[in-house]
Amino acid sequence: MERAKILAHIFLGMFFLASGGMAGIALGEGPDDAVSLEDVLVTATRTEQSLSSAPGSAYVVTKDEMSKRDIQSIDQAVNTLPGVYSSRGKGILDSIAAVSMRGISGQQRNLVMLNGVILNDAYSGGVPWGAYSPEDIDRIEVVEGPFSSLYGGYAMGGVINLITKLPQKREFKLKTGYGSSWDRGNALDDLRTDYVSYGDRYKDRFSLFLSYGFKTTEGYPAGLDLQGSRPPAGVTGYRSSKTPKGEPRYLIGDTGDNRWWNDSLTLRGGYDISQDSAIEFMFMRARYEYNYDYPHTYLRDGKGDPVWSYGQVREASYLSGPGGKEQDIYNISYKTRFGSLQTKLNLGISAMDDSWYTMADSSSATRFGGPGKVSNTPSKNYSGDLQFTLPVMDSHILTFGSSFRQGRADTREHKLSDWQVEDEKGAISYQSKGKDRIFALFVQDEYIILDNLTLFIGARQDWWKTYDGYINQIGSKGYPIDCSSNTDSAFSPKLAIVYNPFKEMTLKTSVGQAFRPPTVYELYRTWTAVSGITYAGNPNLKPEKTTSWDAGIEQGLWKGAKIKAVYFENYLKDLIYRKIVTDKYQELINAGRAESKGIELELEQKLYNSLKLFANFTYIDAKIKENAAKPSTEGKRMMDVPEKMFNLGCEYTEGRIMTSVIGRYVGKRYGDDENRDRLNGVYTSYDPYFVVDTKISYNLTNYSKLSFSIDNLFDRDYYSYYKTPGRQWFGELEIKF
């Protein structure tokens, strides 16, 4: 905690020093800066808005900005924005990475879309960030705060919209890269990436784009084996350690190099039917798979031979099975205009065709084989959105329409005679499944009261239903279970004001409500463990809700300089939590109430179109206020929410050379709801960290570019549950024309 305070004070000093220092630079003599066009986004209002006129806190990350960093996974592109936290423990190897905003943690509470298609899966609300190719994305629009008034469920903390772009002329791109850890075994060894794309526009009417990206790495041993019992006398090689709660443990080995591959195939097209009408389509197949090399035991007996078991410790403790996902995304959209009425129809399918993993039997499996199980949860979201935009008189822009989403998921577990061979399934041992659907109506009025004063007022009504729930743990008492259907509704209003009292000043404030319906996992995932304890979902869960407000100021200072400050508050209720009903039964219930309050500060300075400096700071006070399921958590910080974050960076371009240096600090997080995991620097802890990444690019010709990057430049050791990657280098060649 003291370290966090010291770093925060250092940052604030740098912040104000930079303000004064850059003011002197900007006011000095020199050529005028070229005027750059302001970024435009559509996510904040469903209509085109400049960043300064959009309500609330909004950001645009462009393709050019992404190219200045070593972005291997799309969520890494937003991890330097104020208020945004990307939870990623072992680089691209992390299969449960998530992005949260303003202290509202969990990917299921933060909406992610691709061209308006919901990417949060229907089972848990997660997003397979590591499966997509960052090169396919033209820009990323991020809006923070409650946006259920426009987009419905999931949008409690905010919305991230990945936007692609159709080519306007013939284009070709080829990228290939290779990198590895500075010290082998300490980061992603033998990371290789390849990407190729082709696009063209025919007869000024039809656009077509096709791409394929592939990434693979030998990984590093991120999973460690710690045991509570000490190896017997005569056995050496272990190391004494502790849990984050301070309990003694003994490090005896690891699960082997965590390997990974992913690929992404994209096909997009568009046809301009007329000057006022166009149709677009997209298909994307994104896949990833992880597995583990041979596990390592650090233990040796008196003869120097490896030891794989002792006492109650079995060889299976070293084993971790493979897994993967495959997602198909279909999208078709149609835009047209009837006089002044603009109409847009967007239809999408996000199908998680495979989401699987294997586990070895904890008592009898070995590194050579043995029994286990494989679990697979295919899920699918169907969505439709019809939007109308109509100017009314000279001062109103009315946006209204309806949305529909239907989700389904089906978990099946099968026994395996050999845990290493996931395709040879035995008898089914478990199944849970269910469906939900939402129908909604929404409306928003953009009321231009004065030339410098705009009011946004809107609301959305969602009707939610869950049905066809089924649970069966084969051979266990009390199963199968047919679950009753459930219905609920949510009204999500929002009001925002944007005021420009002076030319370079913008004042913004907003207040709104948002909700998040329970997932199929929370509703129906019920199982009885070997211990006899039943962990139950709850088909009668209600949606989680939040009431939030924020107020901010953006001020332009000198040529290319601007500052921004935002204060926000979120009041969450009906949070879903697991309650211990008896010593043999635990159930999810709507038990919690929480608050998150904080500030976001941002400073940016551009000089002579060659140098950009930026800094931002986020403080979040996120605490559980009420929890009927577990009162001991009341007053404790919400899990996986850092109290302080800041980013410092500079980008410099001179001729053919571009250089960027970015430092990121993330404060202490808790993985325990009672905040008992206070010890840092041990396996499964969530340590505060400050890392520096750098990249340099050189344009060999007008059509080719060579780049070299180093992540974690100072080789900081820290844990984010797993041991995070150490210093890593990566080189890349890009050819495009």
XYZ file of C-alpha atoms in Angstrom, residues 69 71 73-92 94 96-107 110 127 129-130 160 620 640-642 645 647 664-667 669 686 689 718 720 724:
56
model
C 2.807 -0.813 -29.790
C -0.240 -5.615 -29.624
C -4.168 -9.463 -28.298
C -6.838 -6.819 -28.902
C -7.512 -6.176 -25.210
C -3.898 -4.995 -24.882
C -4.801 -2.069 -27.150
C -7.079 -0.527 -24.489
C -5.006 -1.214 -21.356
C -3.505 2.296 -21.332
C -6.850 4.122 -21.303
C -7.941 5.784 -18.037
C -10.536 3.773 -16.107
C -9.865 0.612 -18.125
C -8.270 -2.482 -16.598
C -7.212 -5.482 -18.667
C -6.890 -8.561 -16.462
C -4.338 -10.796 -18.178
C -2.049 -13.011 -16.114
C 0.275 -14.757 -18.574
C 0.266 -12.767 -21.807
C -1.586 -14.254 -24.757
C -4.380 -16.390 -20.625
C -9.801 -16.090 -19.204
C -8.529 -12.553 -19.843
C -11.151 -9.863 -19.230
C -11.542 -6.094 -19.546
C -13.378 -4.109 -16.870
C -14.117 -0.409 -16.530
C -14.520 1.969 -13.593
C -14.340 -0.713 -10.945
C -17.180 -2.819 -12.353
C -15.243 -6.047 -12.684
C -15.997 -9.119 -14.746
C -16.269 -9.376 -18.512
C -18.765 -4.967 -19.702
C -14.861 -12.938 -24.573
C -9.790 -11.989 -26.671
C -6.795 -14.052 -27.700
C -15.998 -1.701 -26.264
C -11.085 3.669 -7.850
C -9.815 -7.905 -9.171
C -10.187 -4.110 -9.035
C -6.960 -2.083 -8.668
C -3.558 2.841 -12.140
C 0.139 5.270 -17.632
C 1.995 1.124 -16.987
C 1.294 0.861 -13.268
C -1.474 -1.312 -11.829
C -2.070 -1.388 -8.080
C -5.870 -6.409 -6.555
C -2.156 -10.302 -7.461
C 3.406 -3.741 -10.838
C 5.401 -10.184 -10.410
C -1.112 -11.883 -11.549
C 3.687 -13.150 -15.578
